[in-house]
Amino acid sequence: MSDPTDTNGTGGAAEAAEPAKSSGGGTGGRHVRVVLVDDHRMFRTGVQAEIGQTEQTGVEVVGEAADVDQAVTVITATRPEVVLLDVHLPGGGGVEVLRRCAPLMADAEQPVRFLALSVSDAAEDVIGVIRGGARGYVTKTITGTDLVNSIFRVQEGDAVFSPRLAGFVLDAFASTDAPPVDEDLDRLTQREREVLRLIARGYAYKEIAKQLFISVKTVESHVSAVLRKLQLSNRHELTRWATARRLV
Amino acid sequence: MPGTGARVTIVGMPEAAAVPLVEPRPPRKLYRSSDGRWLGGVARGLAGHLGLPVVWVRLVFAGLFMADGLGALLYAAFWFFVPLGVGGVGGQKPPALVGTETAPDGRRRLVARKPDKGQIVALLLMVVVAMVFVGNVNLGSGAKAYLLPAVLVGAGVALVWRQADNARRARWVEVGRRRRTLTLLRAGAGVLLVTAGVSGIFVLQGSAAHLGSVLQAALAVLVGITLLAGPYLVRMTQDLSEERLMRIRAQERAEVAAHVHDSVLHTLTLIQRNAENAGEVRRLARAQERDLRTWLYKPEGTGKEEADEPTTVADAVRRNAAEVEDKHGVPIEVVVVGDCPLDERVGAQMQAAREAMVNAAKYGGEGGAVQVYAEVEGRTVFVSVRDRGPGFDLDSIPADRMGVRESIIGRMERHGGTARLRAVPDGGTEVELEMERAEKTS
């Protein structure tokens, strides 16, 4: 529990961690194929070392890439379930990878899901990849266990929010508290706001569930809804927010 | 010595370097003055170099001009060979101004300058002198006819040369782009003048009938030269701009290197020295990480000169967290949503929050990072500090331990806010501080 990002990991991690452990025991645990996209070889090696022991973690690194072109090629060739995507990449950045892999993400049978893994603190980077279709965002200070948990969560289709990301999202929606009545879809509900706030305060999903007297599943669905709205709200709050801060 | 001072500022040294304690005596070099010059700045530069009043030098030039136009030739030679410098002589305009002033100020100053009046006066004066010269000097009647074209050519050349000076000068002081049209106009006028003068000479040579063919031949030569030298010139300008780009890049890299050198290398050394002390290593690494982050990702890049006192909530929370983190070696994760200026009440809240962070780091630090969340929504400022330590019961704390009661709860209540301490379901303590901002926003 030494990292902020673990706190969401642990929420849903309860389920995620268990099969991972059991797979270490030799039973047929869950297995996820992962592609690692990062331009720092050292970092790739480190992540490999931490998560790539398939017998213990159930994560198999099937490919690596160091820039946008490579990433697209590798992802198309290997069709992983999850891509760990760095935000800053030569050749256009993570957003460009997401753009070019959009058909793969939309694939109904075996969608490729993206988890942004960034060292960046800049809101526009993070929000950018989320809007591009990434299912979550964790910082590079995350521990191996938590990263594995996050990978499984993303593979299942859940969103992985770090406290920082939750903060960014709240910021994005809060600064436009005033009018927009036009599109209800783009607004966060009171409940979603509450959930996000608790995430930002470092609560795990399970703790949020207890706090709000709802089930963990409900928390997850709230978070997924936030993620969807974030990806859909490209016309309204976010653009305005970004323009106000001269980010676009 | 104005000349030397001017030179230092051109290089872009800070003001302190421009005024050294012990005046060094570099070899005196002659520069043309770009400030307050009439024509090419030659007279002004010379005056500065020789330590004479400008008027004298100008008079000497004028006098020499009378001597078969020697002055004009001399002047042109000086103009051609002596490099332009900023400043020159003239006590009313200290040369350091140009170098040290910030760009917008410098620009305004440059625009406010009225060089054109002086130039016009100078040109008129020259025409007058030329007339006198023509009237006095007894040239052959044939030669006399060439005079007007020659003057035209001279004026055109002067115009273009001055133009080149201005371009160079603009590079130093970053004159705005809007002068570009004027530049082109002047260059065009210069070329026109020269062309008119040259064709005038041709015409006077009695070959007016051949003017057409002469012009054609000239055109052909020009086209040929363009074809031959054109690609070379284009390449040269490209190389030049590329070089400039590289220089800017190198400068940027140097800045990064300076920063990395100063702080990162230092930290790395400390870490190597403290390799056995895991806590210290972690503390150093985190402090360095935070420092680099603010430097890299701060929007306006104002990481260097931070104001002494934080002025906004986000700033204050981050600063407090950083200080507590450094002091207690416990990582503190900060998430801030929204921002507002500090007022007295919020300031008190910030102090309470700091106290809460210290408590969390002291008693709950071993459970993992302390999480700090601050939110400004409307008039309400909310701060939550949570740790994942063993948690504690307020009632079980002896009454003499005033830390929490006084500096957190008491402080908040005195300023009209609320503080809540509660145990988090899965262990740890959370302190919630809520405060309404003061009515009048500062």
XYZ file of C-alpha atoms in Angstrom:
690
model
C 0.000 0.000 0.000
C 2.725 2.363 -0.717
C 1.236 3.911 -3.747
C -1.766 6.004 -4.551
C -2.740 3.997 -7.524
C -2.932 0.813 -5.577
C -5.907 2.089 -3.760
C -8.205 1.614 -6.687
C -6.384 -1.463 -7.657
C -7.118 -3.007 -4.350
C -10.782 -2.216 -4.550
C -11.517 -4.526 -7.383
C -8.265 -6.213 -6.706
C -9.938 -8.498 -4.290
C -11.220 -10.525 -7.183
C -8.324 -9.804 -9.438
C -5.618 -10.822 -7.071
C -7.100 -14.103 -6.098
C -6.994 -15.907 -9.401
C -3.557 -14.509 -9.967
C -2.434 -16.131 -6.788
C -4.176 -19.363 -7.517
C -2.547 -19.504 -10.895
C 0.731 -19.474 -9.077
C -0.499 -22.587 -7.373
C -0.649 -24.301 -10.696
C -4.388 -24.310 -11.270
C -5.579 -22.746 -14.480
C -5.716 -19.146 -13.322
C -6.430 -16.173 -15.426
C -4.070 -15.263 -18.143
C -3.689 -11.983 -19.925
C -1.549 -11.090 -22.898
C 0.042 -7.687 -22.687
C 1.992 -5.423 -24.996
C 4.305 -2.885 -23.461
C 4.700 0.468 -25.198
C 7.324 2.759 -23.769
C 10.297 4.478 -25.293
C 12.525 3.841 -22.307
C 14.074 0.437 -22.578
C 15.037 0.446 -18.926
C 11.472 0.945 -17.918
C 10.224 -1.794 -20.207
C 12.768 -4.166 -18.798
C 11.762 -3.241 -15.278
C 8.083 -3.743 -15.916
C 8.829 -7.015 -17.679
C 10.750 -8.196 -14.682
C 7.988 -7.249 -12.323
C 4.896 -8.417 -14.111
C 6.151 -10.698 -16.818
C 6.513 -13.823 -14.711
C 3.573 -15.522 -16.219
C 3.369 -18.424 -13.780
C 3.017 -16.137 -10.806
C 1.097 -13.181 -12.113
C -0.770 -14.540 -15.062
C 0.537 -11.715 -17.206
C 2.347 -12.577 -20.374
C 4.206 -9.839 -22.188
C 3.811 -10.763 -25.828
C 5.375 -7.712 -27.364
C 7.180 -4.456 -26.813
C 7.366 -1.238 -28.762
C 9.319 1.958 -28.415
C 7.471 4.341 -30.717
C 4.129 4.901 -32.352
C 4.764 3.026 -35.584
C 6.263 0.064 -33.833
C 3.411 0.035 -31.352
C 0.748 -0.084 -34.038
C 2.580 -2.865 -35.868
C 3.150 -4.951 -32.762
C -0.369 -4.476 -31.442
C -1.926 -5.396 -34.774
C 0.291 -8.439 -35.088
C -0.066 -9.827 -31.593
C -3.614 -8.756 -30.726
C -3.026 -8.505 -26.988
C -5.827 -8.070 -24.511
C -4.209 -5.151 -22.760
C -1.693 -2.567 -23.913
C 0.343 -0.675 -21.357
C 0.747 2.636 -23.078
C 3.139 5.413 -22.258
C 1.727 8.893 -22.808
C 4.909 10.396 -24.193
C 6.149 8.537 -27.233
C 8.193 9.502 -30.224
C 6.030 9.766 -33.303
C 2.931 11.428 -31.893
C 2.519 10.116 -28.366
C 0.091 7.653 -26.846
C -2.853 9.507 -28.300
C -1.659 8.731 -31.794
C -1.378 5.037 -30.994
C -4.923 5.088 -29.681
C -6.145 6.859 -32.772
C -4.592 4.363 -35.084
C -5.692 1.393 -33.039
C -9.305 2.548 -32.792
C -10.626 -0.329 -34.950
C -8.920 -2.840 -32.674
C -10.506 -1.276 -29.621
C -13.914 -1.472 -31.214
C -13.505 -5.130 -32.079
C -16.453 -6.967 -30.585
C -14.904 -10.385 -30.142
C -11.548 -9.604 -28.703
C -11.117 -5.919 -28.024
C -7.682 -4.528 -27.340
C -7.789 -2.393 -24.204
C -5.375 0.304 -23.253
C -4.068 1.273 -19.857
C -2.098 4.489 -19.792
C 1.053 4.279 -17.759
C 2.596 7.654 -17.395
C 5.111 9.638 -15.475
C 3.468 12.829 -16.572
C 1.678 15.080 -14.158
C 0.126 17.209 -16.806
C -3.639 17.073 -16.915
C -3.823 17.447 -20.662
C -1.686 14.367 -21.211
C -3.778 12.213 -18.988
C -7.157 13.483 -20.081
C -5.941 13.232 -23.667
C -5.298 9.501 -23.580
C -8.468 8.823 -21.648
C -10.464 10.670 -24.252
C -8.567 8.742 -26.859
C -10.054 5.565 -25.464
C -7.675 4.349 -22.773
C -9.479 2.473 -20.029
C -7.474 3.864 -17.221
C -4.426 5.698 -16.090
C -1.820 4.789 -13.542
C 1.452 6.454 -12.679
C 4.792 4.817 -13.089
C 5.396 4.772 -9.375
C 2.849 1.988 -9.119
C 4.023 -1.257 -7.563
C 4.162 -4.474 -9.545
C 1.262 -6.090 -7.740
C -0.964 -3.134 -8.213
C -0.055 -2.891 -11.846
C -0.998 -6.527 -12.337
C -4.294 -5.892 -10.614
C -4.951 -2.896 -12.781
C -4.177 -4.914 -15.897
C -6.750 -7.502 -14.942
C -9.311 -4.857 -14.162
C -8.821 -3.276 -17.549
C -8.972 -6.617 -19.253
C -12.371 -7.168 -17.683
C -13.534 -3.898 -19.125
C -13.406 -1.861 -15.946
C -11.901 1.539 -15.646
C -8.866 2.137 -13.503
C -8.786 5.543 -11.926
C -5.929 6.818 -9.876
C -6.582 9.543 -7.322
C -4.780 11.976 -9.548
C -6.871 11.112 -12.552
C -9.990 11.442 -10.460
C -8.753 14.875 -9.438
C -8.212 15.883 -13.033
C -11.670 14.727 -14.020
C -13.335 16.523 -11.137
C -11.388 19.609 -12.040
C -12.488 19.326 -15.623
C -16.131 19.110 -14.751
C -16.092 21.406 -11.739
C -14.735 24.450 -13.483
C -17.787 24.554 -15.697
C -20.295 24.345 -12.895
C -22.287 27.183 -14.346
C -24.505 26.500 -17.316
C -24.489 23.716 -19.774
C -28.020 22.451 -19.784
C -27.794 21.190 -23.315
C -26.440 17.730 -22.799
C -27.255 15.762 -19.684
C -25.002 12.992 -20.832
C -21.970 15.111 -20.348
C -22.705 15.913 -16.764
C -21.531 13.851 -13.849
C -24.288 12.758 -11.511
C -24.064 13.565 -7.857
C -23.211 9.970 -7.116
C -20.476 9.785 -9.697
C -19.006 12.931 -8.302
C -19.046 11.450 -4.837
C -17.345 8.320 -6.046
C -14.709 10.280 -7.880
C -14.119 12.434 -4.855
C -13.513 9.410 -2.705
C -11.146 7.983 -5.281
C -9.300 11.258 -5.269
C -9.088 11.033 -1.502
C -7.299 7.750 -1.841
C -10.130 5.332 -1.134
C -10.186 1.885 -2.628
C -13.308 0.762 -4.436
C -14.173 -1.525 -1.575
C -13.845 1.316 0.898
C -15.978 3.532 -1.260
C -18.625 0.872 -1.365
C -18.673 0.702 2.414
C -18.671 4.426 2.785
C -21.582 4.973 0.440
C -23.454 1.799 1.386
C -23.432 0.453 -2.128
C -21.855 -2.614 -3.657
C -18.428 -2.701 -5.200
C -20.061 -3.498 -8.522
C -22.040 -0.289 -8.315
C -18.893 1.668 -7.627
C -17.330 0.086 -10.667
C -20.278 0.921 -12.839
C -20.177 4.516 -11.647
C -16.518 4.725 -12.530
C -17.119 3.176 -15.921
C -19.874 5.691 -16.508
C -17.490 8.505 -15.681
C -14.979 7.103 -18.098
C -17.583 6.860 -20.830
C -18.726 10.401 -20.253
C -15.170 11.538 -20.307
C -14.695 9.967 -23.686
C -17.968 11.305 -24.975
C -17.757 14.766 -23.625
C -15.323 15.949 -26.201
C -17.608 18.688 -27.389
C -18.516 20.425 -24.218
C -16.849 20.708 -20.868
C -13.515 19.337 -21.778
C -12.981 21.400 -24.832
C -14.059 24.479 -23.011
C -11.919 23.572 -20.066
C -8.977 22.893 -22.268
C -9.430 26.105 -24.201
C -9.736 28.074 -21.039
C -6.371 26.742 -20.003
C -4.938 27.087 -23.452
C -4.284 23.397 -23.646
C -5.623 23.014 -27.159
C 34.276 53.374 -22.095
C 30.949 53.176 -23.842
C 32.290 50.993 -26.561
C 33.311 48.209 -24.255
C 30.145 48.454 -22.243
C 28.131 48.152 -25.386
C 30.022 45.110 -26.454
C 29.351 43.281 -23.257
C 25.670 43.890 -23.463
C 25.511 42.626 -27.007
C 26.751 39.281 -25.852
C 23.776 39.284 -23.560
C 25.553 39.157 -20.265
C 23.598 40.136 -17.210
C 23.895 43.630 -15.953
C 26.252 42.674 -13.187
C 28.751 41.500 -15.728
C 28.424 44.695 -17.697
C 29.622 46.685 -14.748
C 32.650 44.847 -13.474
C 34.243 45.920 -10.234
C 37.695 46.182 -11.689
C 37.345 47.591 -15.141
C 39.163 45.264 -17.469
C 40.802 46.885 -20.462
C 40.144 44.852 -23.518
C 41.647 46.143 -26.756
C 39.593 49.100 -27.889
C 37.670 48.249 -30.957
C 35.965 50.571 -33.308
C 32.250 50.140 -33.764
C 29.699 52.089 -35.618
C 26.979 53.385 -33.383
C 23.457 52.224 -33.909
C 22.014 54.696 -31.471
C 21.325 58.225 -32.505
C 23.064 57.870 -35.788
C 22.264 59.975 -38.814
C 23.450 57.881 -41.650
C 25.684 54.927 -40.974
C 26.703 55.714 -37.461
C 30.288 56.108 -38.560
C 30.843 59.559 -37.154
C 29.239 58.656 -33.874
C 31.227 55.492 -33.566
C 34.450 57.251 -34.426
C 33.704 60.001 -31.966
C 33.126 57.438 -29.265
C 36.312 55.686 -30.137
C 38.422 58.813 -30.183
C 36.657 60.507 -27.320
C 35.673 63.539 -29.370
C 32.340 65.304 -29.692
C 30.300 63.908 -32.541
C 29.870 67.289 -34.139
C 33.584 67.616 -34.705
C 33.836 64.322 -36.449
C 30.866 65.158 -38.606
C 32.362 68.489 -39.504
C 35.634 66.829 -40.428
C 33.787 64.449 -42.698
C 31.888 67.298 -44.271
C 35.121 69.188 -44.743
C 36.822 66.228 -46.330
C 33.835 65.855 -48.566
C 34.675 69.228 -49.997
C 38.110 67.944 -50.836
C 37.184 66.195 -54.022
C 34.627 64.025 -52.273
C 37.251 62.323 -50.182
C 34.984 62.468 -47.128
C 32.246 60.542 -48.878
C 34.655 57.845 -49.943
C 36.120 57.631 -46.465
C 32.691 57.511 -44.924
C 31.597 54.764 -47.273
C 34.731 52.779 -46.498
C 34.140 53.069 -42.774
C 30.539 52.140 -43.222
C 31.485 49.094 -45.204
C 34.240 47.732 -43.028
C 33.448 48.736 -39.476
C 30.917 46.504 -37.769
C 27.823 47.963 -36.208
C 27.710 48.138 -32.460
C 25.052 49.112 -30.008
C 25.553 52.348 -28.233
C 28.514 54.362 -29.305
C 29.091 57.813 -27.940
C 26.444 60.052 -26.541
C 25.934 60.533 -22.835
C 22.198 61.035 -23.022
C 21.629 57.424 -23.977
C 23.520 54.991 -21.844
C 24.381 52.047 -24.053
C 23.569 49.469 -21.409
C 19.898 50.263 -21.791
C 19.504 48.339 -24.962
C 21.034 45.196 -23.651
C 19.414 45.054 -20.278
C 15.942 46.133 -20.989
C 13.346 43.458 -21.479
C 12.221 42.798 -24.987
C 8.856 44.578 -24.938
C 10.379 47.567 -23.232
C 13.271 47.613 -25.584
C 10.921 47.465 -28.471
C 8.902 50.325 -27.240
C 12.004 52.314 -26.717
C 13.167 51.588 -30.176
C 9.906 52.599 -31.693
C 9.735 55.724 -29.623
C 13.148 56.668 -30.881
C 12.983 59.251 -33.629
C 15.806 58.359 -35.931
C 13.963 59.258 -39.073
C 14.023 62.963 -38.417
C 17.755 62.837 -37.995
C 18.133 60.817 -41.118
C 16.078 63.197 -43.162
C 18.080 66.088 -41.841
C 21.245 64.226 -42.673
C 20.136 63.437 -46.180
C 18.990 66.995 -46.807
C 22.251 68.253 -45.449
C 24.119 65.965 -47.731
C 22.175 67.137 -50.728
C 22.903 70.716 -49.807
C 26.557 69.959 -49.319
C 26.594 68.151 -52.608
C 25.051 71.170 -54.324
C 27.629 73.433 -52.802
C 30.261 70.969 -53.838
C 29.001 70.895 -57.356
C 28.800 74.650 -57.470
C 32.297 75.163 -56.111
C 34.316 72.426 -57.590
C 35.140 72.979 -61.109
C 34.712 69.770 -62.897
C 34.760 69.284 -66.564
C 31.404 70.052 -68.051
C 31.141 66.488 -69.193
C 31.778 65.098 -65.772
C 29.287 67.467 -64.232
C 26.467 65.784 -66.055
C 27.264 62.486 -64.385
C 26.798 63.965 -61.000
C 23.091 63.525 -60.604
C 23.118 59.846 -61.512
C 26.096 59.327 -59.231
C 24.249 60.949 -56.340
C 21.258 58.751 -57.092
C 23.414 55.661 -56.984
C 25.026 56.804 -53.778
C 21.686 57.431 -52.118
C 20.400 54.050 -53.208
C 23.453 52.271 -51.886
C 23.216 54.137 -48.623
C 19.599 53.189 -48.273
C 20.303 49.499 -48.790
C 23.318 49.426 -46.555
C 21.472 51.035 -43.738
C 18.846 48.441 -44.277
C 21.371 45.706 -43.696
C 22.421 47.421 -40.498
C 18.861 47.507 -39.295
C 18.390 43.848 -40.013
C 21.412 43.013 -37.953
C 20.353 45.309 -35.207
C 16.886 43.836 -35.172
C 18.384 40.476 -34.385
C 19.901 41.808 -31.203
C 17.026 43.704 -29.846
C 14.219 41.686 -31.360
C 12.398 44.412 -33.121
C 8.875 43.408 -33.966
C 7.934 41.809 -37.224
C 5.656 44.583 -38.323
C 8.574 46.505 -39.679
C 9.027 43.977 -42.400
C 6.948 45.783 -44.996
C 8.869 48.941 -44.343
C 12.056 46.987 -44.777
C 10.995 45.650 -48.132
C 9.831 49.067 -49.201
C 13.160 50.607 -48.349
C 15.116 47.891 -50.061
C 12.962 48.358 -53.139
C 13.470 52.115 -53.099
C 17.211 51.634 -52.804
C 17.363 49.290 -55.742
C 15.208 51.653 -57.763
C 17.483 54.570 -57.004
C 20.579 52.638 -57.965
C 18.984 51.403 -61.151
C 17.878 54.900 -62.067
C 21.350 56.248 -61.420
C 23.083 53.566 -63.435
C 20.763 53.912 -66.377
C 21.195 57.658 -66.114
C 24.919 57.180 -66.529
C 24.366 54.995 -69.512
C 22.085 57.517 -71.081
C 24.574 60.274 -70.483
C 27.268 58.310 -72.156
C 25.488 59.243 -75.286
C 24.269 55.806 -75.901
C 20.681 56.669 -75.272
C 19.820 54.972 -78.496
C 21.348 51.781 -77.250
C 19.595 51.991 -73.944
C 17.233 49.217 -74.838
C 19.932 46.777 -75.796
C 22.038 47.802 -72.807
C 19.132 47.118 -70.482
C 18.579 43.796 -72.161
C 22.180 42.836 -71.746
C 22.117 43.889 -68.133
C 19.000 41.854 -67.576
C 20.616 38.844 -69.176
C 23.633 39.188 -66.926
C 21.406 39.544 -63.891
C 19.428 36.456 -64.790
C 22.641 34.561 -65.320
C 23.991 35.608 -61.941
C 20.739 34.665 -60.278
C 20.834 31.260 -61.887
C 24.396 30.713 -60.837
C 24.282 32.148 -57.357
C 20.624 31.620 -56.533
C 20.770 28.045 -55.309
C 23.865 28.845 -53.375
C 22.182 31.792 -51.706
C 19.091 29.784 -50.894
C 21.236 27.072 -49.402
C 23.089 29.624 -47.390
C 19.944 31.141 -45.890
C 18.653 27.686 -45.122
C 21.869 26.762 -43.407
C 21.709 29.982 -41.505
C 18.216 29.420 -40.178
C 19.055 25.842 -39.387
C 22.065 26.952 -37.500
C 19.967 29.398 -35.583
C 17.525 26.649 -34.709
C 20.336 24.452 -33.513
C 21.609 27.254 -31.382
C 18.227 27.716 -29.751
C 18.032 24.009 -29.148
C 21.486 23.943 -27.685
C 20.536 26.769 -25.394
C 17.506 24.848 -24.206
C 19.583 21.788 -23.649
C 22.075 23.803 -21.707
C 19.296 25.035 -19.461
C 18.061 21.521 -18.828
C 21.597 20.350 -18.280
C 22.190 23.094 -15.792
C 19.142 22.061 -13.845
C 19.897 18.375 -14.002
C 23.451 19.034 -13.065
C 22.580 21.145 -10.123
C 19.928 19.108 -8.471
C 19.715 15.629 -9.901
C 23.395 14.818 -9.845
C 23.623 16.216 -6.385
C 20.781 14.029 -5.216
C 22.212 10.975 -6.900
C 25.487 11.501 -5.102
C 23.684 11.795 -1.802
C 21.758 8.647 -2.546
C 24.921 6.734 -3.293
C 26.374 7.913 -0.046
C 23.278 6.955 1.916
C 22.642 3.691 0.117
C 22.174 1.737 3.363
C 19.672 4.162 4.764
C 16.545 3.231 2.850
C 14.403 5.919 4.423
C 16.836 8.656 3.571
C 17.205 7.404 0.024
C 13.488 7.412 -0.435
C 13.194 10.875 0.976
C 15.883 12.211 -1.309
C 14.432 10.524 -4.328
C 10.967 11.842 -3.655
C 12.134 15.347 -3.029
C 14.065 15.243 -6.266
C 11.144 13.784 -8.149
C 8.851 16.496 -6.916
C 11.346 19.150 -7.780
C 11.818 17.857 -11.294
C 8.102 17.519 -11.804
C 7.372 21.078 -10.865
C 10.157 22.126 -13.151
C 9.037 20.026 -16.078
C 5.296 20.273 -15.902
C 4.625 23.651 -14.403
C 2.570 25.465 -17.006
C 4.445 28.725 -17.142
C 7.804 27.370 -16.181
C 8.024 29.588 -13.163
C 9.706 26.969 -11.098
C 12.789 28.975 -10.439
C 11.810 32.013 -8.533
C 9.009 31.031 -6.286
C 7.407 33.697 -4.248
C 8.096 33.408 -0.578
C 4.516 33.004 0.443
C 1.971 30.850 -1.328
C -0.964 32.875 -2.540
C -3.478 30.232 -3.531
C -4.970 27.160 -1.934
C -3.414 24.717 -4.392
C -0.040 26.290 -3.918
C -0.288 26.259 -0.147
C -1.438 22.655 0.043
C 1.315 21.473 -2.238
C 3.961 23.471 -0.477
C 2.868 22.228 2.958
C 2.766 18.657 1.756
C 6.226 18.945 0.260
C 7.643 20.346 3.461
C 6.072 17.713 5.655
C 7.170 15.035 3.250
C 10.730 16.259 3.353
C 10.744 16.504 7.095
C 9.194 13.193 7.959
C 10.182 11.097 5.000
C 6.674 9.882 4.374
C 5.337 10.210 0.843
C 2.347 12.497 0.588
C 0.145 12.307 -2.462
C -1.635 15.526 -3.220
C -4.692 15.936 -5.394
C -6.095 19.417 -5.762
C -9.334 20.262 -7.498
C -10.010 23.903 -8.243
C -8.153 26.791 -6.733
C -8.769 30.126 -5.081
C -6.726 32.848 -3.457
C -5.913 32.497 0.203
C -7.708 34.609 2.727
C -7.388 34.691 6.470
C -9.823 31.874 7.140
C -8.528 29.627 4.436
C -5.025 30.410 5.632
C -5.970 29.068 9.064
C -7.385 26.014 7.373
C -4.123 25.497 5.562
C -2.275 25.559 8.860
C -4.677 23.045 10.316
C -4.217 20.895 7.238
C -0.504 21.081 7.698
C -0.856 19.950 11.250
C -3.008 17.067 10.088
C -0.373 16.106 7.541
C 2.299 16.136 10.207
C 0.160 13.922 12.414
C -0.573 11.549 9.580
C 3.091 11.342 8.662
C 4.132 10.791 12.255
C 1.588 8.250 13.362
C 0.155 6.787 10.210
C 3.117 6.954 7.868
C 4.152 3.346 8.033
C 0.904 2.221 6.431
C 1.819 3.857 3.134
C 1.485 7.183 1.463
C -0.550 9.895 3.091
C -3.310 11.086 0.859
C -4.197 14.750 0.745
C -7.187 15.960 -1.183
C -8.176 19.576 -1.457
C -11.183 20.895 -3.271
C -12.450 24.369 -3.847
C -16.070 24.377 -4.803
C -17.901 27.642 -4.826
C -17.278 29.260 -1.491
C -16.329 26.082 0.284
C -12.789 24.871 0.669
C -12.481 21.245 1.665
C -9.328 19.454 2.670
C -9.044 15.811 3.537
C -5.917 14.189 4.946
C -5.924 10.456 5.309
C -3.364 7.960 6.369
C -3.379 4.202 6.452
C -1.860 3.810 9.844
C -3.332 2.080 12.872
C -5.841 4.872 13.402
C -6.565 6.463 16.715
C -9.419 7.397 18.910
C -9.665 11.031 19.827
C -11.250 10.229 23.156
C -8.433 7.949 24.144
C -5.855 10.635 23.745
C -4.825 12.238 27.003
C -6.265 15.649 27.555
C -2.862 17.232 27.796
C -2.018 16.303 24.250
C -3.258 19.407 22.604
C -1.934 18.795 19.100
C -5.107 17.670 17.489
C -7.582 19.473 19.685
C -5.976 22.840 19.541
C -4.116 23.130 16.320
C -6.623 21.327 14.162
C -10.101 21.295 15.651
C -9.714 24.406 17.754
C -8.139 26.396 15.002
C -10.817 25.472 12.518
C -13.625 26.317 14.889
C -12.138 29.625 15.888
C -12.224 30.640 12.267
C -15.725 29.408 11.667
C -14.941 26.122 10.007
C -15.410 22.530 10.944
C -12.993 19.689 11.480
C -13.889 16.037 11.645
C -11.672 13.149 12.534
C -12.831 9.705 11.753
C -11.595 6.210 11.362
C -11.635 4.905 7.841
C -13.369 1.511 7.421
C -10.278 -0.395 6.424
C -7.884 1.209 8.822
C -6.310 4.591 9.009
C -7.538 7.987 9.981
C -9.058 10.725 7.961
C -9.165 14.355 8.906
C -11.726 16.432 7.070
C -11.507 20.186 7.189
C -14.181 22.410 5.793
C -14.129 26.156 5.629
C -16.216 28.844 4.022
C -14.161 31.445 2.266
C -14.299 34.952 3.618
C -16.961 37.166 2.106
C -14.668 39.631 0.493
C -12.351 37.941 -1.881
C -8.963 39.458 -1.763
